[in-house]
mmCIF file of C-alpha atoms and ligand atoms in Angstrom:
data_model
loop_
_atom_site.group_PDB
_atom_site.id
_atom_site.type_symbol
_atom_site.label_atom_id
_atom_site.label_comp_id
_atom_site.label_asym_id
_atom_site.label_seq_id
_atom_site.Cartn_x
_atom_site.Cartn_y
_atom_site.Cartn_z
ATOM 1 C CA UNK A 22 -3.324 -36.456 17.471
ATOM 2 C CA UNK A 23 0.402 -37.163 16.797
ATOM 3 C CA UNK A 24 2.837 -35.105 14.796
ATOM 4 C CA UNK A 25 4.260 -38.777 13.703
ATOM 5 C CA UNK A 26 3.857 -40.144 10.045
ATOM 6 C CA UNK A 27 1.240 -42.621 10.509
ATOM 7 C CA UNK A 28 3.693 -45.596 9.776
ATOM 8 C CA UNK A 29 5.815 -44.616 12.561
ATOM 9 C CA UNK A 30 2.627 -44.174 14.831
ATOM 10 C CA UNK A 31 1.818 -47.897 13.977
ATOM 11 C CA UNK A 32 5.858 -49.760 14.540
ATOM 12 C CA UNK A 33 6.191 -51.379 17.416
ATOM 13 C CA UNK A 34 9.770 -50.790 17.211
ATOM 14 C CA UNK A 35 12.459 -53.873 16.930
ATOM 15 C CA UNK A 36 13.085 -55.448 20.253
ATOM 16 C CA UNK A 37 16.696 -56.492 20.503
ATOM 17 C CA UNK A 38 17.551 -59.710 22.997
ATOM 18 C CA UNK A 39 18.241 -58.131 26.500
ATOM 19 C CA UNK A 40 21.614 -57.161 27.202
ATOM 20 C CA UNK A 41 21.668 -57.980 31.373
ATOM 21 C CA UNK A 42 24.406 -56.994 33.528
ATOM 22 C CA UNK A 43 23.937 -59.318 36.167
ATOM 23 C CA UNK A 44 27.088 -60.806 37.126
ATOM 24 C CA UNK A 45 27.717 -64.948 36.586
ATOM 25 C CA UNK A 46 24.609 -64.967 34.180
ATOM 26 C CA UNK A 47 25.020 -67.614 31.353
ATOM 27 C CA UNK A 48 24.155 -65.568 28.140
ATOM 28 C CA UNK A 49 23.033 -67.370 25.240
ATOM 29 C CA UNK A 50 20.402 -64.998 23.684
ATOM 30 C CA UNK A 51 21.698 -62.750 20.802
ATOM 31 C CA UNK A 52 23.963 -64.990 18.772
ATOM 32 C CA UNK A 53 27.310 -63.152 20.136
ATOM 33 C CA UNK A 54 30.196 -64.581 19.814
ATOM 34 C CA UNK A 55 31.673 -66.475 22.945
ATOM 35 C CA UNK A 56 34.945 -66.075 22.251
ATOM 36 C CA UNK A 57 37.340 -62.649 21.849
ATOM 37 C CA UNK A 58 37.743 -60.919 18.609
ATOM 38 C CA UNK A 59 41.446 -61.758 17.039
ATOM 39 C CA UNK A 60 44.056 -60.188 19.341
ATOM 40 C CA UNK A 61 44.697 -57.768 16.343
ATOM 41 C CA UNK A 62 42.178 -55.593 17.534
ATOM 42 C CA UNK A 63 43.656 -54.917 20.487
ATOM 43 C CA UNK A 64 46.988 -53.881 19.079
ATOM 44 C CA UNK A 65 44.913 -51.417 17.017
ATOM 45 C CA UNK A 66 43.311 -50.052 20.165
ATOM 46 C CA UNK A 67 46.402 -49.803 22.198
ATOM 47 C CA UNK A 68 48.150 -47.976 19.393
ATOM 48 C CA UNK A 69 45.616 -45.284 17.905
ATOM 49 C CA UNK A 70 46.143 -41.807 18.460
ATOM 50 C CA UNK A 71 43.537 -39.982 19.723
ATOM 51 C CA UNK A 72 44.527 -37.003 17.567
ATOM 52 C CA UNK A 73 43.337 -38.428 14.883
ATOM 53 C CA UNK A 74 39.848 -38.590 15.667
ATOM 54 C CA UNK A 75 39.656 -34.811 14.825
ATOM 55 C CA UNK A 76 39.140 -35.711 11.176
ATOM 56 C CA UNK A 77 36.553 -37.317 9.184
ATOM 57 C CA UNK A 78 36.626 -40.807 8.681
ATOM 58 C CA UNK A 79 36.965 -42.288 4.922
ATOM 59 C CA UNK A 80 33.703 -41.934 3.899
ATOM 60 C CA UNK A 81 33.700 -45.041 1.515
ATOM 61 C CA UNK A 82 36.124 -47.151 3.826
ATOM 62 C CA UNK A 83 38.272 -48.067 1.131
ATOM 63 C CA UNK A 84 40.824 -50.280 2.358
ATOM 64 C CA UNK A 85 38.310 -52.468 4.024
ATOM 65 C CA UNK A 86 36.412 -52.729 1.247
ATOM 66 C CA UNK A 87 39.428 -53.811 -0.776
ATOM 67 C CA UNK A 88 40.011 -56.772 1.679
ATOM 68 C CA UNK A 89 36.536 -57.608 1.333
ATOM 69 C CA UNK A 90 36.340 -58.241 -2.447
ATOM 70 C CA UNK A 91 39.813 -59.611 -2.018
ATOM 71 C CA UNK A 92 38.324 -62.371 -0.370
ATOM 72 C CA UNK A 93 35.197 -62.754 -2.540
ATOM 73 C CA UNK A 94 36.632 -62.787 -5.589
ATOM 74 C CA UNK A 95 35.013 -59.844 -6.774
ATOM 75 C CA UNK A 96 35.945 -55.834 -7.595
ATOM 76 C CA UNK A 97 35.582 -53.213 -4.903
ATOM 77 C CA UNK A 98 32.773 -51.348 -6.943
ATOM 78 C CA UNK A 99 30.961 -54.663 -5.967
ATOM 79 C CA UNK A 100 31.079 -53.612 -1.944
ATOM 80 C CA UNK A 101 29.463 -51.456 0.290
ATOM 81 C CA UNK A 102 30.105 -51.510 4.231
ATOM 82 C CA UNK A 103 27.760 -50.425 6.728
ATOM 83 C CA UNK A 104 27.417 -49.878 10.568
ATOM 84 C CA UNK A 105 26.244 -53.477 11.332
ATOM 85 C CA UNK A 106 24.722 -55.425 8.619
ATOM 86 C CA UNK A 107 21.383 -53.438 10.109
ATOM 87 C CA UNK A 108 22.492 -50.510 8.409
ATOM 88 C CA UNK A 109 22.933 -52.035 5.170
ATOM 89 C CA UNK A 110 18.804 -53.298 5.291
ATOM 90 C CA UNK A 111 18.076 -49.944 6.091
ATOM 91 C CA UNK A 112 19.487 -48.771 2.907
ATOM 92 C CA UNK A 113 18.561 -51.883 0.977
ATOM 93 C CA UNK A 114 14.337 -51.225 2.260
ATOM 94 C CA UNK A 115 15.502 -47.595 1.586
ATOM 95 C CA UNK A 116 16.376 -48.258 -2.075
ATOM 96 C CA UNK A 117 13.618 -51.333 -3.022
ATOM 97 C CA UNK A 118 10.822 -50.587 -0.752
ATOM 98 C CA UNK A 119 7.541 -48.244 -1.185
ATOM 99 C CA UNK A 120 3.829 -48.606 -0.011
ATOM 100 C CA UNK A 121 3.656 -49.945 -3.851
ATOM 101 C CA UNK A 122 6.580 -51.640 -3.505
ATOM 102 C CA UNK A 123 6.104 -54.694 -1.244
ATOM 103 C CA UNK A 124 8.675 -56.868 1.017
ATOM 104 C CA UNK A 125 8.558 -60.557 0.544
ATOM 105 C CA UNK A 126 10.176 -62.368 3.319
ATOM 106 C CA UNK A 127 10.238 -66.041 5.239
ATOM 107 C CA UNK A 128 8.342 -66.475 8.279
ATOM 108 C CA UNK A 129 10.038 -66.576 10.396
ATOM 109 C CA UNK A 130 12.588 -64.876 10.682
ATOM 110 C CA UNK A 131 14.635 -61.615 11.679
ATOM 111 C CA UNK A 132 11.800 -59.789 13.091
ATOM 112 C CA UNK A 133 13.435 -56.863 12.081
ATOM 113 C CA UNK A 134 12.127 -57.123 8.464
ATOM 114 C CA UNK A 135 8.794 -56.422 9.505
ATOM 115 C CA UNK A 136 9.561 -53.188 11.270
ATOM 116 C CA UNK A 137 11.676 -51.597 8.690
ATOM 117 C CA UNK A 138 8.755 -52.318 5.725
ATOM 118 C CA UNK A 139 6.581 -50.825 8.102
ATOM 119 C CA UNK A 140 8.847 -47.672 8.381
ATOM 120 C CA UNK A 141 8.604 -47.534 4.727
ATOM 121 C CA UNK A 142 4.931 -48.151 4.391
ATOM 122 C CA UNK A 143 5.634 -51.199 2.293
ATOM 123 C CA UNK A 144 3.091 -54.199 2.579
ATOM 124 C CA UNK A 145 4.791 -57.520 3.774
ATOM 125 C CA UNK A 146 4.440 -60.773 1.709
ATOM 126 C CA UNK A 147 5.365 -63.453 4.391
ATOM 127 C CA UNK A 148 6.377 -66.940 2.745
ATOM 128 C CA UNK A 149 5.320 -69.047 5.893
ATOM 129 C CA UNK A 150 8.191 -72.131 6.105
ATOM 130 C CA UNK A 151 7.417 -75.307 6.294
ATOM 131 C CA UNK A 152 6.285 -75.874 10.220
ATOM 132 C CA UNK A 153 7.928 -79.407 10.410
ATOM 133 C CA UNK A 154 11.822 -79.099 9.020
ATOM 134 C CA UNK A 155 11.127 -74.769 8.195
ATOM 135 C CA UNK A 156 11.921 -75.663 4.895
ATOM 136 C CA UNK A 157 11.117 -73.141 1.923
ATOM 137 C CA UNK A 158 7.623 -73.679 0.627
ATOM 138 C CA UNK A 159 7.158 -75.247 -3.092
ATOM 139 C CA UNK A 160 5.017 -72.335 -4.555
ATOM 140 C CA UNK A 161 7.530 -69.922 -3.116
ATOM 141 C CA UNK A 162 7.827 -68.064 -6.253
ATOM 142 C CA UNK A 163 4.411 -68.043 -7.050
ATOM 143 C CA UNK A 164 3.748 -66.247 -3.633
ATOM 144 C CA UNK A 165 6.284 -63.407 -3.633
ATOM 145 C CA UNK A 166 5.150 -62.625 -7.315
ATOM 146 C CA UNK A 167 3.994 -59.334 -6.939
ATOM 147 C CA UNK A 168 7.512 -58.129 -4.083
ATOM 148 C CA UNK A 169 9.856 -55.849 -5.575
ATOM 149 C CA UNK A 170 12.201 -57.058 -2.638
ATOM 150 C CA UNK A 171 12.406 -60.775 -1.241
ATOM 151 C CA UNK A 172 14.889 -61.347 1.609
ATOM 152 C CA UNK A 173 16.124 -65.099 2.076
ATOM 153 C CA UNK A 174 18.111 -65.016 5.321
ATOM 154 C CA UNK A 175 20.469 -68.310 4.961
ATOM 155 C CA UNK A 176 21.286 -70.070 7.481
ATOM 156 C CA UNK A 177 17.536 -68.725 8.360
ATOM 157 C CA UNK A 178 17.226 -66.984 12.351
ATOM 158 C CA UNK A 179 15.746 -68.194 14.815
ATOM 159 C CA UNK A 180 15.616 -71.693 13.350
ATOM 160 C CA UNK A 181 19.103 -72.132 12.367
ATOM 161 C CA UNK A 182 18.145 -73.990 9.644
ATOM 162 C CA UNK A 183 19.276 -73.621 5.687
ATOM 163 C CA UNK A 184 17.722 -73.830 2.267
ATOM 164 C CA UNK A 185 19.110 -75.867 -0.557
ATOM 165 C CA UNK A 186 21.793 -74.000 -3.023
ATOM 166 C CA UNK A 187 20.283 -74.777 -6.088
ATOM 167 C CA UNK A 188 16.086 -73.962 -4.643
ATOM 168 C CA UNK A 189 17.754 -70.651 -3.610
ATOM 169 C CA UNK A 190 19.953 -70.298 -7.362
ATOM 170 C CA UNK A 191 16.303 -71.459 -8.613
ATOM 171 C CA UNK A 192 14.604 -68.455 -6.888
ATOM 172 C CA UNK A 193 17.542 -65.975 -7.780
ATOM 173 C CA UNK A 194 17.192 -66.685 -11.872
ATOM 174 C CA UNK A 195 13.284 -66.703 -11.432
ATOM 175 C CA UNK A 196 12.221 -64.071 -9.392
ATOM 176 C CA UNK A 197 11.736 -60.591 -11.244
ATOM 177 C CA UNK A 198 12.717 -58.150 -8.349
ATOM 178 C CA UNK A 199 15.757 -57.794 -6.073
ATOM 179 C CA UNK A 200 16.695 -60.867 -4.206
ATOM 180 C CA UNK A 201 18.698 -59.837 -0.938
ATOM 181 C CA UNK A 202 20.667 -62.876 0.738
ATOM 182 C CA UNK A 203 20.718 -62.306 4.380
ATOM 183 C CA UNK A 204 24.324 -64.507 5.312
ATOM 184 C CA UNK A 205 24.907 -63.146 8.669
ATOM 185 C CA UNK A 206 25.598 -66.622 9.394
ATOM 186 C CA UNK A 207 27.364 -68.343 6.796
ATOM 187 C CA UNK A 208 30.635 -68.688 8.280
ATOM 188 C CA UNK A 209 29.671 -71.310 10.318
ATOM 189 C CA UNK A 210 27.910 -73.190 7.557
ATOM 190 C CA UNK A 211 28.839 -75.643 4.770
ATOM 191 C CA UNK A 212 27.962 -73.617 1.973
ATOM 192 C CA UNK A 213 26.992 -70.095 0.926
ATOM 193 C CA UNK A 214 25.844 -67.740 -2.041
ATOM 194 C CA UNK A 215 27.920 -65.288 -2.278
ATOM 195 C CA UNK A 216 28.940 -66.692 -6.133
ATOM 196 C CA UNK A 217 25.032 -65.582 -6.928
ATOM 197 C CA UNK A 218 25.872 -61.980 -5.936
ATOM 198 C CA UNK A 219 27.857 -61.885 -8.725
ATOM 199 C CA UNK A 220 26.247 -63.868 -11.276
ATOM 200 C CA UNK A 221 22.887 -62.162 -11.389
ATOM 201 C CA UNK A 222 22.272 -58.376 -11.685
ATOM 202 C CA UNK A 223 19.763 -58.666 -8.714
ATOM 203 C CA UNK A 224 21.008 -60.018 -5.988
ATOM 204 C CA UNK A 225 22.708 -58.892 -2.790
ATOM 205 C CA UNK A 226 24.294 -60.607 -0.213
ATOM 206 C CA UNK A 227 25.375 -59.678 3.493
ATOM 207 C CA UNK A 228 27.409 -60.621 6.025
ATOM 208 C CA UNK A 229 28.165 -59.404 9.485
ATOM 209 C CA UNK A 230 31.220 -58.768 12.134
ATOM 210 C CA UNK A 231 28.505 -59.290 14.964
ATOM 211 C CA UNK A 232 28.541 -63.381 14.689
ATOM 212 C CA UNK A 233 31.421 -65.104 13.521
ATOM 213 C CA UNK A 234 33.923 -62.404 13.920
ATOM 214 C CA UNK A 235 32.923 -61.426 17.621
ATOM 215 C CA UNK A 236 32.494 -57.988 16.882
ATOM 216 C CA UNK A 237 29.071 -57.345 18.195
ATOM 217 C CA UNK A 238 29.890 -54.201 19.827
ATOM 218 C CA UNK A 239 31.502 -52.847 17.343
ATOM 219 C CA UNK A 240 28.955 -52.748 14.060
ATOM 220 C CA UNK A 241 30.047 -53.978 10.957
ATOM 221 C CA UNK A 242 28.731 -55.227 8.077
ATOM 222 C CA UNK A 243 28.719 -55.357 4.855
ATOM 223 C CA UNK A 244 27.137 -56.262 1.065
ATOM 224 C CA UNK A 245 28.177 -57.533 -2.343
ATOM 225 C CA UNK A 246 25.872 -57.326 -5.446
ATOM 226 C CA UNK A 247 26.494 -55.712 -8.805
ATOM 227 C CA UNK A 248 27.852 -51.787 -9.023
ATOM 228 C CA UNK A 249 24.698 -50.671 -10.328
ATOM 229 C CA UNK A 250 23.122 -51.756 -7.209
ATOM 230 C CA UNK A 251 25.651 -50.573 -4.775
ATOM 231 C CA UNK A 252 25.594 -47.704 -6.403
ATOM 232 C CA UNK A 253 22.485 -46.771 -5.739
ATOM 233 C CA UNK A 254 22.878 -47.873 -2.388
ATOM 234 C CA UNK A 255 26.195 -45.442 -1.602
ATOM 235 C CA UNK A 256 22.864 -43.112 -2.319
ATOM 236 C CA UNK A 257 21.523 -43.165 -0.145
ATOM 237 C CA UNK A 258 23.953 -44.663 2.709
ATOM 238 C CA UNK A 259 24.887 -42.111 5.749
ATOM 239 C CA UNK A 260 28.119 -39.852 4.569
ATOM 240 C CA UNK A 261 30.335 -41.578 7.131
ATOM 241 C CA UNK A 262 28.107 -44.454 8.174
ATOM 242 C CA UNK A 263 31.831 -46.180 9.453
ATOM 243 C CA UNK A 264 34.075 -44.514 12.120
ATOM 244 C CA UNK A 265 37.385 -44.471 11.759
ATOM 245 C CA UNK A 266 38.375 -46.545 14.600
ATOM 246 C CA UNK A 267 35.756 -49.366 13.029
ATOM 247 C CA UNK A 268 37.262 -49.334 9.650
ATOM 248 C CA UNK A 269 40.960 -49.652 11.120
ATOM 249 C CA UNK A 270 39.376 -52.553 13.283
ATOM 250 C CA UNK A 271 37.891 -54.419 11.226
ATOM 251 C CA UNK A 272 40.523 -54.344 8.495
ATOM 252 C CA UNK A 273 42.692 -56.216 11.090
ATOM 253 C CA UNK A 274 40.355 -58.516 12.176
ATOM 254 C CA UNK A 275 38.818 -59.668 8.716
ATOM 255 C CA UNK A 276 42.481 -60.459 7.828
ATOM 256 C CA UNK A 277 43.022 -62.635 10.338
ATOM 257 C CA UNK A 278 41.854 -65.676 8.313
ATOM 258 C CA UNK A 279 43.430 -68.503 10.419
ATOM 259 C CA UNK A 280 42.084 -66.774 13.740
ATOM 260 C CA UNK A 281 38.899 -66.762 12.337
ATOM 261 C CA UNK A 282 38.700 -70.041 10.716
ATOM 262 C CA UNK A 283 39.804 -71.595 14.221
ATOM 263 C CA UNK A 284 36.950 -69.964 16.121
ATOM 264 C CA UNK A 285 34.231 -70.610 13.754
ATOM 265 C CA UNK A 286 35.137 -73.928 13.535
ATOM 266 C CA UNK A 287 35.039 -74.406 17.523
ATOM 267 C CA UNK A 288 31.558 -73.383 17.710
ATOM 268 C CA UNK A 289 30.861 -76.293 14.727
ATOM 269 C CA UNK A 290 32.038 -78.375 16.684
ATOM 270 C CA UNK A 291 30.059 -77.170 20.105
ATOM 271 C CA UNK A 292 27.407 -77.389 17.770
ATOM 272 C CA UNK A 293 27.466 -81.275 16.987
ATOM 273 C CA UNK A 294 28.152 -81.933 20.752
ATOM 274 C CA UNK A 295 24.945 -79.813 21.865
ATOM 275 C CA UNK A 296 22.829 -80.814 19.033
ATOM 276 C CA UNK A 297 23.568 -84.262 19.912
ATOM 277 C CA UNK A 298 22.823 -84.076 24.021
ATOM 278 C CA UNK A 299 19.954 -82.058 23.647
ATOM 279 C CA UNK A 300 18.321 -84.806 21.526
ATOM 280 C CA UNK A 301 19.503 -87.638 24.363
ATOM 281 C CA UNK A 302 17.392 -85.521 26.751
ATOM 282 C CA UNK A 303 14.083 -85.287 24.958
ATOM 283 C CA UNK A 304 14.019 -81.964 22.737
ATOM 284 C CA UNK A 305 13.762 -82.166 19.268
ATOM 285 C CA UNK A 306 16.700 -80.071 17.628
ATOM 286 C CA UNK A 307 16.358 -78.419 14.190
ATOM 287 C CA UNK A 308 19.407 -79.056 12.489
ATOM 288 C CA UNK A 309 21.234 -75.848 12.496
ATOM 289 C CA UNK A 310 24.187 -74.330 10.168
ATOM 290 C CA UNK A 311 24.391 -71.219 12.124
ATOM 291 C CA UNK A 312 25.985 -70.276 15.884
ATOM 292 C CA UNK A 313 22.286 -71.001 17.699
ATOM 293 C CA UNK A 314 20.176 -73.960 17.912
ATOM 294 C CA UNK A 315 16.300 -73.705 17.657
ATOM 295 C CA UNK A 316 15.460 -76.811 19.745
ATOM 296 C CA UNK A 317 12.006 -77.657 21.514
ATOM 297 C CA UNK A 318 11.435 -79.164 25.142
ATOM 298 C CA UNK A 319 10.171 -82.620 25.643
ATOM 299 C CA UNK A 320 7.124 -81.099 26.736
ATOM 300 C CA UNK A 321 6.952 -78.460 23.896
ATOM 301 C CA UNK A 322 6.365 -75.292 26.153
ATOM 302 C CA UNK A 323 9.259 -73.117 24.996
ATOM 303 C CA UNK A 324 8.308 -70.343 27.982
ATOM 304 C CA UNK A 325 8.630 -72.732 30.621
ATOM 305 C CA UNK A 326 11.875 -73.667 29.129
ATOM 306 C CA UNK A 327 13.407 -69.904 28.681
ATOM 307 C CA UNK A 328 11.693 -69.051 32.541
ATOM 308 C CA UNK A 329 13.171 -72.102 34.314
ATOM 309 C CA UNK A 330 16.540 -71.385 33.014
ATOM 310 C CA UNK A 331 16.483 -67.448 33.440
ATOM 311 C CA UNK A 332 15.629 -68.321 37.054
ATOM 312 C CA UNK A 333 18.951 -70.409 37.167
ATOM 313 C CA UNK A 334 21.146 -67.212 35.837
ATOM 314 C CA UNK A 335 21.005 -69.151 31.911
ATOM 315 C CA UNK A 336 19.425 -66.328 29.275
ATOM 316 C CA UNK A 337 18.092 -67.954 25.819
ATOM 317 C CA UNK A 338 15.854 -66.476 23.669
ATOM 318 C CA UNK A 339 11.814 -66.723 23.614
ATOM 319 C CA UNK A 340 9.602 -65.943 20.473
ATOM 320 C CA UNK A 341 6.127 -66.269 21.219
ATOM 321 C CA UNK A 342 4.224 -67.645 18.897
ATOM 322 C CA UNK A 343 1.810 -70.578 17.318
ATOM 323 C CA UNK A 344 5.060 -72.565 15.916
ATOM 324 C CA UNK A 345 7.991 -70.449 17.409
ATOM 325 C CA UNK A 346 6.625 -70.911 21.386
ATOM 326 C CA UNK A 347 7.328 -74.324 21.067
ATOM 327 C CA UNK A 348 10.961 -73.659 20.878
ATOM 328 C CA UNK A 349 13.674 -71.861 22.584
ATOM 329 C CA UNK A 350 16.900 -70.473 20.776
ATOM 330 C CA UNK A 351 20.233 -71.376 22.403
ATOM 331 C CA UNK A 352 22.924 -69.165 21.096
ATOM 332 C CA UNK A 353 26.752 -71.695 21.311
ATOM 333 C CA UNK A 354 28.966 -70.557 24.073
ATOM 334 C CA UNK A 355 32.176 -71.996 25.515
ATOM 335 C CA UNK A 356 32.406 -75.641 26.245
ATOM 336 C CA UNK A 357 31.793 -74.554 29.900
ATOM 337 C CA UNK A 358 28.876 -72.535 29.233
ATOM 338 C CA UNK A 359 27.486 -75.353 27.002
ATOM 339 C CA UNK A 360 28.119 -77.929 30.192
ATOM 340 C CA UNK A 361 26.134 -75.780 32.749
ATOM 341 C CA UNK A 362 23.282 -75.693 30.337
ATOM 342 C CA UNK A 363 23.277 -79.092 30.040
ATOM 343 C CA UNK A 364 23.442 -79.849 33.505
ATOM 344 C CA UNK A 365 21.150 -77.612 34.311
ATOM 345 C CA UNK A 366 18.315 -79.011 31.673
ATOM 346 C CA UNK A 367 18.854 -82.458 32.552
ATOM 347 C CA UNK A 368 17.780 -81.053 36.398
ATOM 348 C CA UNK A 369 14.523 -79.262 34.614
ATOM 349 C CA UNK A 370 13.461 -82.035 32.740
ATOM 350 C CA UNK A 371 14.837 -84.549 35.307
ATOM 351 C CA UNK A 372 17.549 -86.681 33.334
HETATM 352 C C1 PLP B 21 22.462 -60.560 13.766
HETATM 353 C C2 PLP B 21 21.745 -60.466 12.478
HETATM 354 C C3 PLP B 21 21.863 -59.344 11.665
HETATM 355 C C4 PLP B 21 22.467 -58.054 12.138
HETATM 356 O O1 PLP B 21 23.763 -58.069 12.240
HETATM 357 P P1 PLP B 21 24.555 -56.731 12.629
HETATM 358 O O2 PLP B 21 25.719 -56.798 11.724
HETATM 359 O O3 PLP B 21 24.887 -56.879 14.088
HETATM 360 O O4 PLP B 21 23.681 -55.538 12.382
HETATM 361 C C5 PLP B 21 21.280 -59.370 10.399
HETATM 362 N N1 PLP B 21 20.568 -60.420 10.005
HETATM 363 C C6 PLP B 21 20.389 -61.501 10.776
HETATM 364 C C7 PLP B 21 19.584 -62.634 10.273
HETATM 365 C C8 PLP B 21 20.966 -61.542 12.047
HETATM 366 O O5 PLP B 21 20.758 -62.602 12.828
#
């Protein structure tokens, strides 16, 4: 007998990418950053007052959310922020999701999807990709029918892959329930769709401080959709879901355009340099608009891959899987990082 719902009896439970602390390891497994967050942040640090932290934080983080829809073109009634962009899909499944209210989402793709519907007792529609290019499906719409919610992460994780603008504008005008655009990744792609969050009433899109703005350990994230929507998700969203030392953080660091744009644009161009020398030595590379590339060995065995490197101090990440085992995912680091990889696959797979 437990004293659990029987939901929570049957989770799993996410399982975040290790976090090691072995010294000289090579870690290229949860999509972090490899370079600082702007040096902004640290004059913020040096210079808060302690004091202050007797009070509550501002429980709708204003002036961050003004910078936000600033950017975005958009009113601040149009922006909620959360404690990592995970905290805004626990209020979205929250708000859209019910054992007769069932999640439609890619497969695959951010596993934690699957745990949070189960937390809410909500079936799972899973739209299975494409297994050669893990492109969208053609009866995509015709599958996710019956989902109140249908999550399109773009650029997609693990595969690093996107979806074409207008199939995804297609799906957003079709589709009868809420569409939630999952952009933790689109500053380091060509294109994005945050314009859809504001021309349809159903759709939401998110972003995150955890990739391109090297914030990871700090938790930030946020959402744009119409006020009706956020709204209802200030509902239900944790009083003070953003300390005060994160708001005053990332105000700094989301206005450091320039600094931002620089560092994004250095891991693009890792990108084309790793994409291209992992194809010289055999794997076959999917072609990624994200920080990460989803690339399988010559021989296909994606475990031998992640085991052979983790024995030589280099961390990817592993999915098991009928499609996903073939493949390992190789978050971007620095040049230097990206050199000892190399070197050291070329001595695996003898190049
Ligand atoms: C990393 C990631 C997130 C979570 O980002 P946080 O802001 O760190 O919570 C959300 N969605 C996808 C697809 C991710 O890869």
């Amino acid at each position: 007998m437990s004293y659990f719902r029987p939901e929570i009896d049957a989770m799993e439970g996410y399982v975040p990418g290790e976090q090691p602390s072995m010294p000289n390891l090579i870690k290229l497994n949860t999509n972090e950053n490899p370079y600082p967050p702007s040096p902004r942040v640290k004059a913020v640090l040096m210079g808060f007052d302690p004091a202050r932290l007797r009070r509550y934080p501002k429980p709708a983080a204003d002036a961050l959310r003004i910078e936000i829809a600033k950017l975005h073109g958009v009113n601040c009634e149009n922006v909620i922020v959360g404690n990592g962009s995970d905290d805004i899909l626990t209020m979205v499944f929250r708000a859209f999701t019910a054992p007769n209210l069932p999640l439609a989402c890619l497969y695959p793709t951010y596993s934690l999807y699957f745990e949070l519907a189960k937390m809410q007792g909500a079936s799972v529609i899973r739209v299975g990709l494409n297994p050669n290019d893990f492109s969208l499906p053609g009866d995509l719409l015709e599958q996710v029918a019956s989902a109140n919610l249908l999550i399109i992460t773009r650029p997609n994780a693990p595969t690093g892959n996107s979806f074409n603008r207008d199939l995804v504008y297609n799906i957003c005008r079709e589709f009868k329930g809420i569409v939630f655009i999952d952009e933790a990744y689109a500053d380091f792609a060509d294109d994005n769709c945050m314009d859809f969050a504001t021309q349809f009433e159903n759709v939401i899109v998110s972003r995150s401080f955890s990739k391109s703005y090297a914030l990871a350990g700090l938790r930030l994230g946020y959402a744009v959709g119409h006020p009706v929507l956020i709204n209802g998700l200030f509902k239900l969203k944790d009083s003070y879901n953003l300390d005060m030392l994160t708001q005053e953080i990332g105000l700094v660091a989301f206005t450091d355009h320039a600094y931002h744009a620089d560092r994004c644009r250095e891991v693009r161009e890792t990108r084309a340099v790793i994409d291209a020398e992992l194809r010289k030595l055999g794997f076959h590379v999917v072609p990624s608009q994200a920080n990460f590339l989803f690339a399988s060995p010559p021989d296909e065995n994606g475990e031998n891959c992640f085991r052979s490197l983790r024995e030589r101090a280099i961390i990817v990440r592993y999915f098991p899987g009928e499609v996903t085992g073939r493949y390992v995912r190789i978050t971007l680091g620095t040049p230097s990082e990206m050199n000892q990889l190399l070197a050291t696959l070329r001595l695996i797979y003898g190049k």
